[in-house]
Amino acid sequence: MSRAINYTSLFKNIYFYRVSNPPAILPVSTINLTEYLLCKMSKTRKNILLTVLVLALSGGFISFYMYNKKGPDIESASAAKVSATALYWLFVKDSVSAKKQYAEKVLLVSGTVTGVSANQQAQPVILLKTGTQGASINCTLEAPATDIKKGDMVLIKGWCNGLGQGDADLGIAADVYLSRCYLEQ
């Protein structure tokens, strides 16, 4: 004689058993995890965790602020006037004093254009003559420069980043870099 199994009552019994006797490992959620951590941790570990959390949040806020910080307004800022040749030779002869005097400052540089090109962001780049073969004052413009040609005398206002690295072994001279530049008329 075969006996029929009543599946509905079997599933009801399993369901009620699970509800009345929950498993030892609950599904992980943030509430369960924080309750577990806060209840089971010693006071020292809680303080360390709180300190790490505060430091991480402050580092995030500082990074966000520095990333979104605006630099000085180059167009309206006062600038030190210098020729391209003099600026280059000051950096080559005594880079330490030239950095103190000109780096991270707004400069108004006059010189002769030796080349016009564009960088990877499609910004115009003007190279000014320095008197040294292969070396130049590298000026990245903020606005398009359509009417500038090789040999033109220009006056450029920009932020001096300092002397770039050349390679003496390969015979590549270093350039002085100006960024966020504008043409002065």
mmCIF file with all atom_site columns, C-alpha atoms in Angstrom:
data_model
loop_
_atom_site.group_PDB
_atom_site.id
_atom_site.type_symbol
_atom_site.label_atom_id
_atom_site.label_alt_id
_atom_site.label_comp_id
_atom_site.label_asym_id
_atom_site.label_entity_id
_atom_site.label_seq_id
_atom_site.pdbx_PDB_ins_code
_atom_site.Cartn_x
_atom_site.Cartn_y
_atom_site.Cartn_z
_atom_site.occupancy
_atom_site.B_iso_or_equiv
_atom_site.pdbx_formal_charge
_atom_site.auth_seq_id
_atom_site.auth_comp_id
_atom_site.auth_asym_id
_atom_site.auth_atom_id
_atom_site.pdbx_PDB_model_num
ATOM 1   C CA . MET A 1 1   ? 0.000  0.000  0.000   1.00 0.00 ? 1   MET A CA 1
ATOM 2   C CA . SER A 1 2   ? 1.454  3.356  -0.992  1.00 0.00 ? 2   SER A CA 1
ATOM 3   C CA . ARG A 1 3   ? 1.048  6.375  1.101   1.00 0.00 ? 3   ARG A CA 1
ATOM 4   C CA . ALA A 1 4   ? 0.358  9.795  -0.442  1.00 0.00 ? 4   ALA A CA 1
ATOM 5   C CA . ILE A 1 5   ? 2.434  12.725 0.785   1.00 0.00 ? 5   ILE A CA 1
ATOM 6   C CA . ASN A 1 6   ? 0.671  15.965 1.539   1.00 0.00 ? 6   ASN A CA 1
ATOM 7   C CA . TYR A 1 7   ? 3.181  18.517 0.186   1.00 0.00 ? 7   TYR A CA 1
ATOM 8   C CA . THR A 1 8   ? 1.261  21.622 1.273   1.00 0.00 ? 8   THR A CA 1
ATOM 9   C CA . SER A 1 9   ? 1.379  20.692 4.942   1.00 0.00 ? 9   SER A CA 1
ATOM 10  C CA . LEU A 1 10  ? 5.058  19.749 4.599   1.00 0.00 ? 10  LEU A CA 1
ATOM 11  C CA . PHE A 1 11  ? 5.954  23.196 3.170   1.00 0.00 ? 11  PHE A CA 1
ATOM 12  C CA . LYS A 1 12  ? 3.874  24.941 5.843   1.00 0.00 ? 12  LYS A CA 1
ATOM 13  C CA . ASN A 1 13  ? 5.753  23.086 8.565   1.00 0.00 ? 13  ASN A CA 1
ATOM 14  C CA . ILE A 1 14  ? 9.138  24.005 7.045   1.00 0.00 ? 14  ILE A CA 1
ATOM 15  C CA . TYR A 1 15  ? 8.112  27.671 6.714   1.00 0.00 ? 15  TYR A CA 1
ATOM 16  C CA . PHE A 1 16  ? 6.886  27.938 10.304  1.00 0.00 ? 16  PHE A CA 1
ATOM 17  C CA . TYR A 1 17  ? 9.988  26.157 11.573  1.00 0.00 ? 17  TYR A CA 1
ATOM 18  C CA . ARG A 1 18  ? 12.260 28.667 9.779   1.00 0.00 ? 18  ARG A CA 1
ATOM 19  C CA . VAL A 1 19  ? 10.291 31.666 11.042  1.00 0.00 ? 19  VAL A CA 1
ATOM 20  C CA . SER A 1 20  ? 10.262 30.487 14.642  1.00 0.00 ? 20  SER A CA 1
ATOM 21  C CA . ASN A 1 21  ? 13.900 29.262 14.521  1.00 0.00 ? 21  ASN A CA 1
ATOM 22  C CA . PRO A 1 22  ? 15.893 31.660 12.316  1.00 0.00 ? 22  PRO A CA 1
ATOM 23  C CA . PRO A 1 23  ? 19.272 30.499 11.046  1.00 0.00 ? 23  PRO A CA 1
ATOM 24  C CA . ALA A 1 24  ? 22.373 31.419 13.032  1.00 0.00 ? 24  ALA A CA 1
ATOM 25  C CA . ILE A 1 25  ? 23.863 33.389 10.125  1.00 0.00 ? 25  ILE A CA 1
ATOM 26  C CA . LEU A 1 26  ? 21.533 36.151 9.045   1.00 0.00 ? 26  LEU A CA 1
ATOM 27  C CA . PRO A 1 27  ? 21.792 37.735 5.622   1.00 0.00 ? 27  PRO A CA 1
ATOM 28  C CA . VAL A 1 28  ? 24.374 40.520 5.794   1.00 0.00 ? 28  VAL A CA 1
ATOM 29  C CA . SER A 1 29  ? 22.985 44.022 5.744   1.00 0.00 ? 29  SER A CA 1
ATOM 30  C CA . THR A 1 30  ? 24.537 47.290 6.829   1.00 0.00 ? 30  THR A CA 1
ATOM 31  C CA . ILE A 1 31  ? 22.292 47.537 9.876   1.00 0.00 ? 31  ILE A CA 1
ATOM 32  C CA . ASN A 1 32  ? 23.163 44.035 11.067  1.00 0.00 ? 32  ASN A CA 1
ATOM 33  C CA . LEU A 1 33  ? 26.850 44.591 10.349  1.00 0.00 ? 33  LEU A CA 1
ATOM 34  C CA . THR A 1 34  ? 27.064 47.921 12.195  1.00 0.00 ? 34  THR A CA 1
ATOM 35  C CA . GLU A 1 35  ? 25.113 46.531 15.149  1.00 0.00 ? 35  GLU A CA 1
ATOM 36  C CA . TYR A 1 36  ? 27.464 43.561 15.270  1.00 0.00 ? 36  TYR A CA 1
ATOM 37  C CA . LEU A 1 37  ? 30.582 45.722 15.007  1.00 0.00 ? 37  LEU A CA 1
ATOM 38  C CA . LEU A 1 38  ? 29.455 48.254 17.582  1.00 0.00 ? 38  LEU A CA 1
ATOM 39  C CA . CYS A 1 39  ? 28.298 45.645 20.090  1.00 0.00 ? 39  CYS A CA 1
ATOM 40  C CA . LYS A 1 40  ? 31.251 43.284 19.819  1.00 0.00 ? 40  LYS A CA 1
ATOM 41  C CA . MET A 1 41  ? 34.083 45.842 19.498  1.00 0.00 ? 41  MET A CA 1
ATOM 42  C CA . SER A 1 42  ? 36.076 47.140 22.412  1.00 0.00 ? 42  SER A CA 1
ATOM 43  C CA . LYS A 1 43  ? 36.142 50.857 23.172  1.00 0.00 ? 43  LYS A CA 1
ATOM 44  C CA . THR A 1 44  ? 39.687 51.217 21.774  1.00 0.00 ? 44  THR A CA 1
ATOM 45  C CA . ARG A 1 45  ? 38.737 49.613 18.481  1.00 0.00 ? 45  ARG A CA 1
ATOM 46  C CA . LYS A 1 46  ? 35.639 51.808 18.233  1.00 0.00 ? 46  LYS A CA 1
ATOM 47  C CA . ASN A 1 47  ? 37.801 54.912 18.728  1.00 0.00 ? 47  ASN A CA 1
ATOM 48  C CA . ILE A 1 48  ? 40.291 53.734 16.100  1.00 0.00 ? 48  ILE A CA 1
ATOM 49  C CA . LEU A 1 49  ? 37.469 53.017 13.645  1.00 0.00 ? 49  LEU A CA 1
ATOM 50  C CA . LEU A 1 50  ? 35.919 56.425 14.314  1.00 0.00 ? 50  LEU A CA 1
ATOM 51  C CA . THR A 1 51  ? 39.299 58.164 13.833  1.00 0.00 ? 51  THR A CA 1
ATOM 52  C CA . VAL A 1 52  ? 39.927 56.364 10.540  1.00 0.00 ? 52  VAL A CA 1
ATOM 53  C CA . LEU A 1 53  ? 36.423 57.248 9.355   1.00 0.00 ? 53  LEU A CA 1
ATOM 54  C CA . VAL A 1 54  ? 36.858 60.940 10.263  1.00 0.00 ? 54  VAL A CA 1
ATOM 55  C CA . LEU A 1 55  ? 40.284 61.079 8.551   1.00 0.00 ? 55  LEU A CA 1
ATOM 56  C CA . ALA A 1 56  ? 38.921 59.444 5.403   1.00 0.00 ? 56  ALA A CA 1
ATOM 57  C CA . LEU A 1 57  ? 35.991 61.866 5.218   1.00 0.00 ? 57  LEU A CA 1
ATOM 58  C CA . SER A 1 58  ? 38.224 64.902 5.821   1.00 0.00 ? 58  SER A CA 1
ATOM 59  C CA . GLY A 1 59  ? 40.663 63.695 3.167   1.00 0.00 ? 59  GLY A CA 1
ATOM 60  C CA . GLY A 1 60  ? 37.780 63.318 0.741   1.00 0.00 ? 60  GLY A CA 1
ATOM 61  C CA . PHE A 1 61  ? 36.490 66.828 1.425   1.00 0.00 ? 61  PHE A CA 1
ATOM 62  C CA . ILE A 1 62  ? 39.970 68.368 1.117   1.00 0.00 ? 62  ILE A CA 1
ATOM 63  C CA . SER A 1 63  ? 40.598 66.509 -2.149  1.00 0.00 ? 63  SER A CA 1
ATOM 64  C CA . PHE A 1 64  ? 37.262 67.668 -3.546  1.00 0.00 ? 64  PHE A CA 1
ATOM 65  C CA . TYR A 1 65  ? 38.019 71.278 -2.562  1.00 0.00 ? 65  TYR A CA 1
ATOM 66  C CA . MET A 1 66  ? 41.521 71.246 -4.075  1.00 0.00 ? 66  MET A CA 1
ATOM 67  C CA . TYR A 1 67  ? 40.298 69.623 -7.292  1.00 0.00 ? 67  TYR A CA 1
ATOM 68  C CA . ASN A 1 68  ? 37.594 72.267 -7.767  1.00 0.00 ? 68  ASN A CA 1
ATOM 69  C CA . LYS A 1 69  ? 39.711 75.220 -6.609  1.00 0.00 ? 69  LYS A CA 1
ATOM 70  C CA . LYS A 1 70  ? 39.979 77.998 -9.152  1.00 0.00 ? 70  LYS A CA 1
ATOM 71  C CA . GLY A 1 71  ? 43.362 79.583 -9.842  1.00 0.00 ? 71  GLY A CA 1
ATOM 72  C CA . PRO A 1 72  ? 43.960 83.307 -10.127 1.00 0.00 ? 72  PRO A CA 1
ATOM 73  C CA . ASP A 1 73  ? 42.300 85.211 -12.953 1.00 0.00 ? 73  ASP A CA 1
ATOM 74  C CA . ILE A 1 74  ? 45.212 85.560 -15.380 1.00 0.00 ? 74  ILE A CA 1
ATOM 75  C CA . GLU A 1 75  ? 43.638 88.243 -17.559 1.00 0.00 ? 75  GLU A CA 1
ATOM 76  C CA . SER A 1 76  ? 43.052 90.705 -14.716 1.00 0.00 ? 76  SER A CA 1
ATOM 77  C CA . ALA A 1 77  ? 46.077 89.828 -12.536 1.00 0.00 ? 77  ALA A CA 1
ATOM 78  C CA . SER A 1 78  ? 49.130 92.060 -12.396 1.00 0.00 ? 78  SER A CA 1
ATOM 79  C CA . ALA A 1 79  ? 52.131 90.531 -14.146 1.00 0.00 ? 79  ALA A CA 1
ATOM 80  C CA . ALA A 1 80  ? 55.916 90.827 -14.070 1.00 0.00 ? 80  ALA A CA 1
ATOM 81  C CA . LYS A 1 81  ? 57.200 91.855 -17.510 1.00 0.00 ? 81  LYS A CA 1
ATOM 82  C CA . VAL A 1 82  ? 60.148 89.943 -18.974 1.00 0.00 ? 82  VAL A CA 1
ATOM 83  C CA . SER A 1 83  ? 61.486 89.056 -22.418 1.00 0.00 ? 83  SER A CA 1
ATOM 84  C CA . ALA A 1 84  ? 61.494 85.443 -23.595 1.00 0.00 ? 84  ALA A CA 1
ATOM 85  C CA . THR A 1 85  ? 65.286 85.346 -23.956 1.00 0.00 ? 85  THR A CA 1
ATOM 86  C CA . ALA A 1 86  ? 65.915 86.832 -20.497 1.00 0.00 ? 86  ALA A CA 1
ATOM 87  C CA . LEU A 1 87  ? 63.397 84.461 -18.869 1.00 0.00 ? 87  LEU A CA 1
ATOM 88  C CA . TYR A 1 88  ? 65.013 81.409 -20.447 1.00 0.00 ? 88  TYR A CA 1
ATOM 89  C CA . TRP A 1 89  ? 68.563 82.406 -19.498 1.00 0.00 ? 89  TRP A CA 1
ATOM 90  C CA . LEU A 1 90  ? 67.531 83.180 -15.914 1.00 0.00 ? 90  LEU A CA 1
ATOM 91  C CA . PHE A 1 91  ? 66.175 79.634 -15.576 1.00 0.00 ? 91  PHE A CA 1
ATOM 92  C CA . VAL A 1 92  ? 69.202 78.052 -17.260 1.00 0.00 ? 92  VAL A CA 1
ATOM 93  C CA . LYS A 1 93  ? 71.872 79.930 -15.284 1.00 0.00 ? 93  LYS A CA 1
ATOM 94  C CA . ASP A 1 94  ? 70.293 79.861 -11.802 1.00 0.00 ? 94  ASP A CA 1
ATOM 95  C CA . SER A 1 95  ? 67.099 77.849 -11.701 1.00 0.00 ? 95  SER A CA 1
ATOM 96  C CA . VAL A 1 96  ? 66.679 78.118 -7.918  1.00 0.00 ? 96  VAL A CA 1
ATOM 97  C CA . SER A 1 97  ? 66.530 81.915 -7.841  1.00 0.00 ? 97  SER A CA 1
ATOM 98  C CA . ALA A 1 98  ? 64.495 81.984 -11.091 1.00 0.00 ? 98  ALA A CA 1
ATOM 99  C CA . LYS A 1 99  ? 61.931 79.633 -9.519  1.00 0.00 ? 99  LYS A CA 1
ATOM 100 C CA . LYS A 1 100 ? 61.660 81.903 -6.482  1.00 0.00 ? 100 LYS A CA 1
ATOM 101 C CA . GLN A 1 101 ? 61.291 84.971 -8.681  1.00 0.00 ? 101 GLN A CA 1
ATOM 102 C CA . TYR A 1 102 ? 59.053 83.715 -11.532 1.00 0.00 ? 102 TYR A CA 1
ATOM 103 C CA . ALA A 1 103 ? 57.631 80.203 -10.990 1.00 0.00 ? 103 ALA A CA 1
ATOM 104 C CA . GLU A 1 104 ? 53.961 79.992 -9.942  1.00 0.00 ? 104 GLU A CA 1
ATOM 105 C CA . LYS A 1 105 ? 53.442 83.658 -10.864 1.00 0.00 ? 105 LYS A CA 1
ATOM 106 C CA . VAL A 1 106 ? 51.724 85.562 -13.675 1.00 0.00 ? 106 VAL A CA 1
ATOM 107 C CA . LEU A 1 107 ? 54.207 86.814 -16.293 1.00 0.00 ? 107 LEU A CA 1
ATOM 108 C CA . LEU A 1 108 ? 53.948 89.099 -19.299 1.00 0.00 ? 108 LEU A CA 1
ATOM 109 C CA . VAL A 1 109 ? 56.444 87.679 -21.804 1.00 0.00 ? 109 VAL A CA 1
ATOM 110 C CA . SER A 1 110 ? 57.488 89.381 -25.031 1.00 0.00 ? 110 SER A CA 1
ATOM 111 C CA . GLY A 1 111 ? 59.188 87.499 -27.830 1.00 0.00 ? 111 GLY A CA 1
ATOM 112 C CA . THR A 1 112 ? 59.311 86.279 -31.411 1.00 0.00 ? 112 THR A CA 1
ATOM 113 C CA . VAL A 1 113 ? 57.139 83.335 -32.448 1.00 0.00 ? 113 VAL A CA 1
ATOM 114 C CA . THR A 1 114 ? 59.153 80.326 -33.670 1.00 0.00 ? 114 THR A CA 1
ATOM 115 C CA . GLY A 1 115 ? 56.216 77.951 -34.020 1.00 0.00 ? 115 GLY A CA 1
ATOM 116 C CA . VAL A 1 116 ? 52.468 77.540 -33.595 1.00 0.00 ? 116 VAL A CA 1
ATOM 117 C CA . SER A 1 117 ? 50.845 74.158 -32.953 1.00 0.00 ? 117 SER A CA 1
ATOM 118 C CA . ALA A 1 118 ? 48.100 72.519 -30.885 1.00 0.00 ? 118 ALA A CA 1
ATOM 119 C CA . ASN A 1 119 ? 48.321 70.214 -27.888 1.00 0.00 ? 119 ASN A CA 1
ATOM 120 C CA . GLN A 1 120 ? 46.274 67.049 -27.248 1.00 0.00 ? 120 GLN A CA 1
ATOM 121 C CA . GLN A 1 121 ? 43.356 69.098 -25.905 1.00 0.00 ? 121 GLN A CA 1
ATOM 122 C CA . ALA A 1 122 ? 43.338 71.127 -29.163 1.00 0.00 ? 122 ALA A CA 1
ATOM 123 C CA . GLN A 1 123 ? 44.576 74.244 -27.354 1.00 0.00 ? 123 GLN A CA 1
ATOM 124 C CA . PRO A 1 124 ? 46.945 76.469 -29.349 1.00 0.00 ? 124 PRO A CA 1
ATOM 125 C CA . VAL A 1 125 ? 50.593 76.341 -28.276 1.00 0.00 ? 125 VAL A CA 1
ATOM 126 C CA . ILE A 1 126 ? 52.957 79.166 -29.212 1.00 0.00 ? 126 ILE A CA 1
ATOM 127 C CA . LEU A 1 127 ? 56.728 78.716 -29.019 1.00 0.00 ? 127 LEU A CA 1
ATOM 128 C CA . LEU A 1 128 ? 58.810 81.844 -28.380 1.00 0.00 ? 128 LEU A CA 1
ATOM 129 C CA . LYS A 1 129 ? 62.452 82.251 -29.430 1.00 0.00 ? 129 LYS A CA 1
ATOM 130 C CA . THR A 1 130 ? 65.063 82.025 -26.658 1.00 0.00 ? 130 THR A CA 1
ATOM 131 C CA . GLY A 1 131 ? 68.345 82.266 -28.539 1.00 0.00 ? 131 GLY A CA 1
ATOM 132 C CA . THR A 1 132 ? 69.219 78.615 -27.859 1.00 0.00 ? 132 THR A CA 1
ATOM 133 C CA . GLN A 1 133 ? 68.779 76.018 -30.597 1.00 0.00 ? 133 GLN A CA 1
ATOM 134 C CA . GLY A 1 134 ? 65.889 73.672 -29.721 1.00 0.00 ? 134 GLY A CA 1
ATOM 135 C CA . ALA A 1 135 ? 64.820 75.590 -26.603 1.00 0.00 ? 135 ALA A CA 1
ATOM 136 C CA . SER A 1 136 ? 61.772 77.823 -26.378 1.00 0.00 ? 136 SER A CA 1
ATOM 137 C CA . ILE A 1 137 ? 59.201 79.413 -24.125 1.00 0.00 ? 137 ILE A CA 1
ATOM 138 C CA . ASN A 1 138 ? 56.216 77.078 -24.479 1.00 0.00 ? 138 ASN A CA 1
ATOM 139 C CA . CYS A 1 139 ? 52.937 79.052 -24.082 1.00 0.00 ? 139 CYS A CA 1
ATOM 140 C CA . THR A 1 140 ? 49.601 77.196 -24.007 1.00 0.00 ? 140 THR A CA 1
ATOM 141 C CA . LEU A 1 141 ? 46.783 79.601 -24.900 1.00 0.00 ? 141 LEU A CA 1
ATOM 142 C CA . GLU A 1 142 ? 43.255 79.524 -23.509 1.00 0.00 ? 142 GLU A CA 1
ATOM 143 C CA . ALA A 1 143 ? 41.695 81.215 -26.568 1.00 0.00 ? 143 ALA A CA 1
ATOM 144 C CA . PRO A 1 144 ? 42.198 80.355 -30.251 1.00 0.00 ? 144 PRO A CA 1
ATOM 145 C CA . ALA A 1 145 ? 45.019 82.193 -32.014 1.00 0.00 ? 145 ALA A CA 1
ATOM 146 C CA . THR A 1 146 ? 44.209 82.232 -35.722 1.00 0.00 ? 146 THR A CA 1
ATOM 147 C CA . ASP A 1 147 ? 46.200 85.240 -36.904 1.00 0.00 ? 147 ASP A CA 1
ATOM 148 C CA . ILE A 1 148 ? 49.623 84.417 -35.393 1.00 0.00 ? 148 ILE A CA 1
ATOM 149 C CA . LYS A 1 149 ? 52.423 83.282 -37.694 1.00 0.00 ? 149 LYS A CA 1
ATOM 150 C CA . LYS A 1 150 ? 56.054 82.328 -37.329 1.00 0.00 ? 150 LYS A CA 1
ATOM 151 C CA . GLY A 1 151 ? 58.214 85.456 -36.967 1.00 0.00 ? 151 GLY A CA 1
ATOM 152 C CA . ASP A 1 152 ? 55.520 87.660 -35.349 1.00 0.00 ? 152 ASP A CA 1
ATOM 153 C CA . MET A 1 153 ? 56.394 89.701 -32.247 1.00 0.00 ? 153 MET A CA 1
ATOM 154 C CA . VAL A 1 154 ? 53.878 88.918 -29.483 1.00 0.00 ? 154 VAL A CA 1
ATOM 155 C CA . LEU A 1 155 ? 53.141 89.824 -25.885 1.00 0.00 ? 155 LEU A CA 1
ATOM 156 C CA . ILE A 1 156 ? 51.759 86.853 -23.910 1.00 0.00 ? 156 ILE A CA 1
ATOM 157 C CA . LYS A 1 157 ? 50.386 86.873 -20.370 1.00 0.00 ? 157 LYS A CA 1
ATOM 158 C CA . GLY A 1 158 ? 50.343 83.532 -18.562 1.00 0.00 ? 158 GLY A CA 1
ATOM 159 C CA . TRP A 1 159 ? 51.068 81.397 -15.509 1.00 0.00 ? 159 TRP A CA 1
ATOM 160 C CA . CYS A 1 160 ? 54.732 80.340 -15.294 1.00 0.00 ? 160 CYS A CA 1
ATOM 161 C CA . ASN A 1 161 ? 55.151 76.650 -14.472 1.00 0.00 ? 161 ASN A CA 1
ATOM 162 C CA . GLY A 1 162 ? 58.940 76.756 -14.556 1.00 0.00 ? 162 GLY A CA 1
ATOM 163 C CA . LEU A 1 163 ? 61.633 74.968 -16.517 1.00 0.00 ? 163 LEU A CA 1
ATOM 164 C CA . GLY A 1 164 ? 60.760 71.590 -18.006 1.00 0.00 ? 164 GLY A CA 1
ATOM 165 C CA . GLN A 1 165 ? 63.194 68.720 -18.230 1.00 0.00 ? 165 GLN A CA 1
ATOM 166 C CA . GLY A 1 166 ? 65.377 68.369 -21.268 1.00 0.00 ? 166 GLY A CA 1
ATOM 167 C CA . ASP A 1 167 ? 67.769 65.528 -22.001 1.00 0.00 ? 167 ASP A CA 1
ATOM 168 C CA . ALA A 1 168 ? 71.433 66.514 -22.254 1.00 0.00 ? 168 ALA A CA 1
ATOM 169 C CA . ASP A 1 169 ? 72.431 63.031 -23.487 1.00 0.00 ? 169 ASP A CA 1
ATOM 170 C CA . LEU A 1 170 ? 70.058 63.306 -26.445 1.00 0.00 ? 170 LEU A CA 1
ATOM 171 C CA . GLY A 1 171 ? 70.775 66.997 -26.991 1.00 0.00 ? 171 GLY A CA 1
ATOM 172 C CA . ILE A 1 172 ? 67.229 68.081 -26.145 1.00 0.00 ? 172 ILE A CA 1
ATOM 173 C CA . ALA A 1 173 ? 67.129 71.487 -24.469 1.00 0.00 ? 173 ALA A CA 1
ATOM 174 C CA . ALA A 1 174 ? 64.644 72.232 -21.691 1.00 0.00 ? 174 ALA A CA 1
ATOM 175 C CA . ASP A 1 175 ? 61.734 74.627 -22.289 1.00 0.00 ? 175 ASP A CA 1
ATOM 176 C CA . VAL A 1 176 ? 60.167 77.153 -19.934 1.00 0.00 ? 176 VAL A CA 1
ATOM 177 C CA . TYR A 1 177 ? 56.427 76.481 -19.716 1.00 0.00 ? 177 TYR A CA 1
ATOM 178 C CA . LEU A 1 178 ? 53.628 79.027 -19.405 1.00 0.00 ? 178 LEU A CA 1
ATOM 179 C CA . SER A 1 179 ? 50.033 77.797 -19.103 1.00 0.00 ? 179 SER A CA 1
ATOM 180 C CA . ARG A 1 180 ? 46.603 79.472 -19.204 1.00 0.00 ? 180 ARG A CA 1
ATOM 181 C CA . CYS A 1 181 ? 48.035 82.157 -21.493 1.00 0.00 ? 181 CYS A CA 1
ATOM 182 C CA . TYR A 1 182 ? 46.326 85.072 -23.227 1.00 0.00 ? 182 TYR A CA 1
ATOM 183 C CA . LEU A 1 183 ? 47.574 87.312 -26.018 1.00 0.00 ? 183 LEU A CA 1
ATOM 184 C CA . GLU A 1 184 ? 47.998 90.936 -24.995 1.00 0.00 ? 184 GLU A CA 1
ATOM 185 C CA . GLN A 1 185 ? 47.420 93.589 -27.659 1.00 0.00 ? 185 GLN A CA 1
#
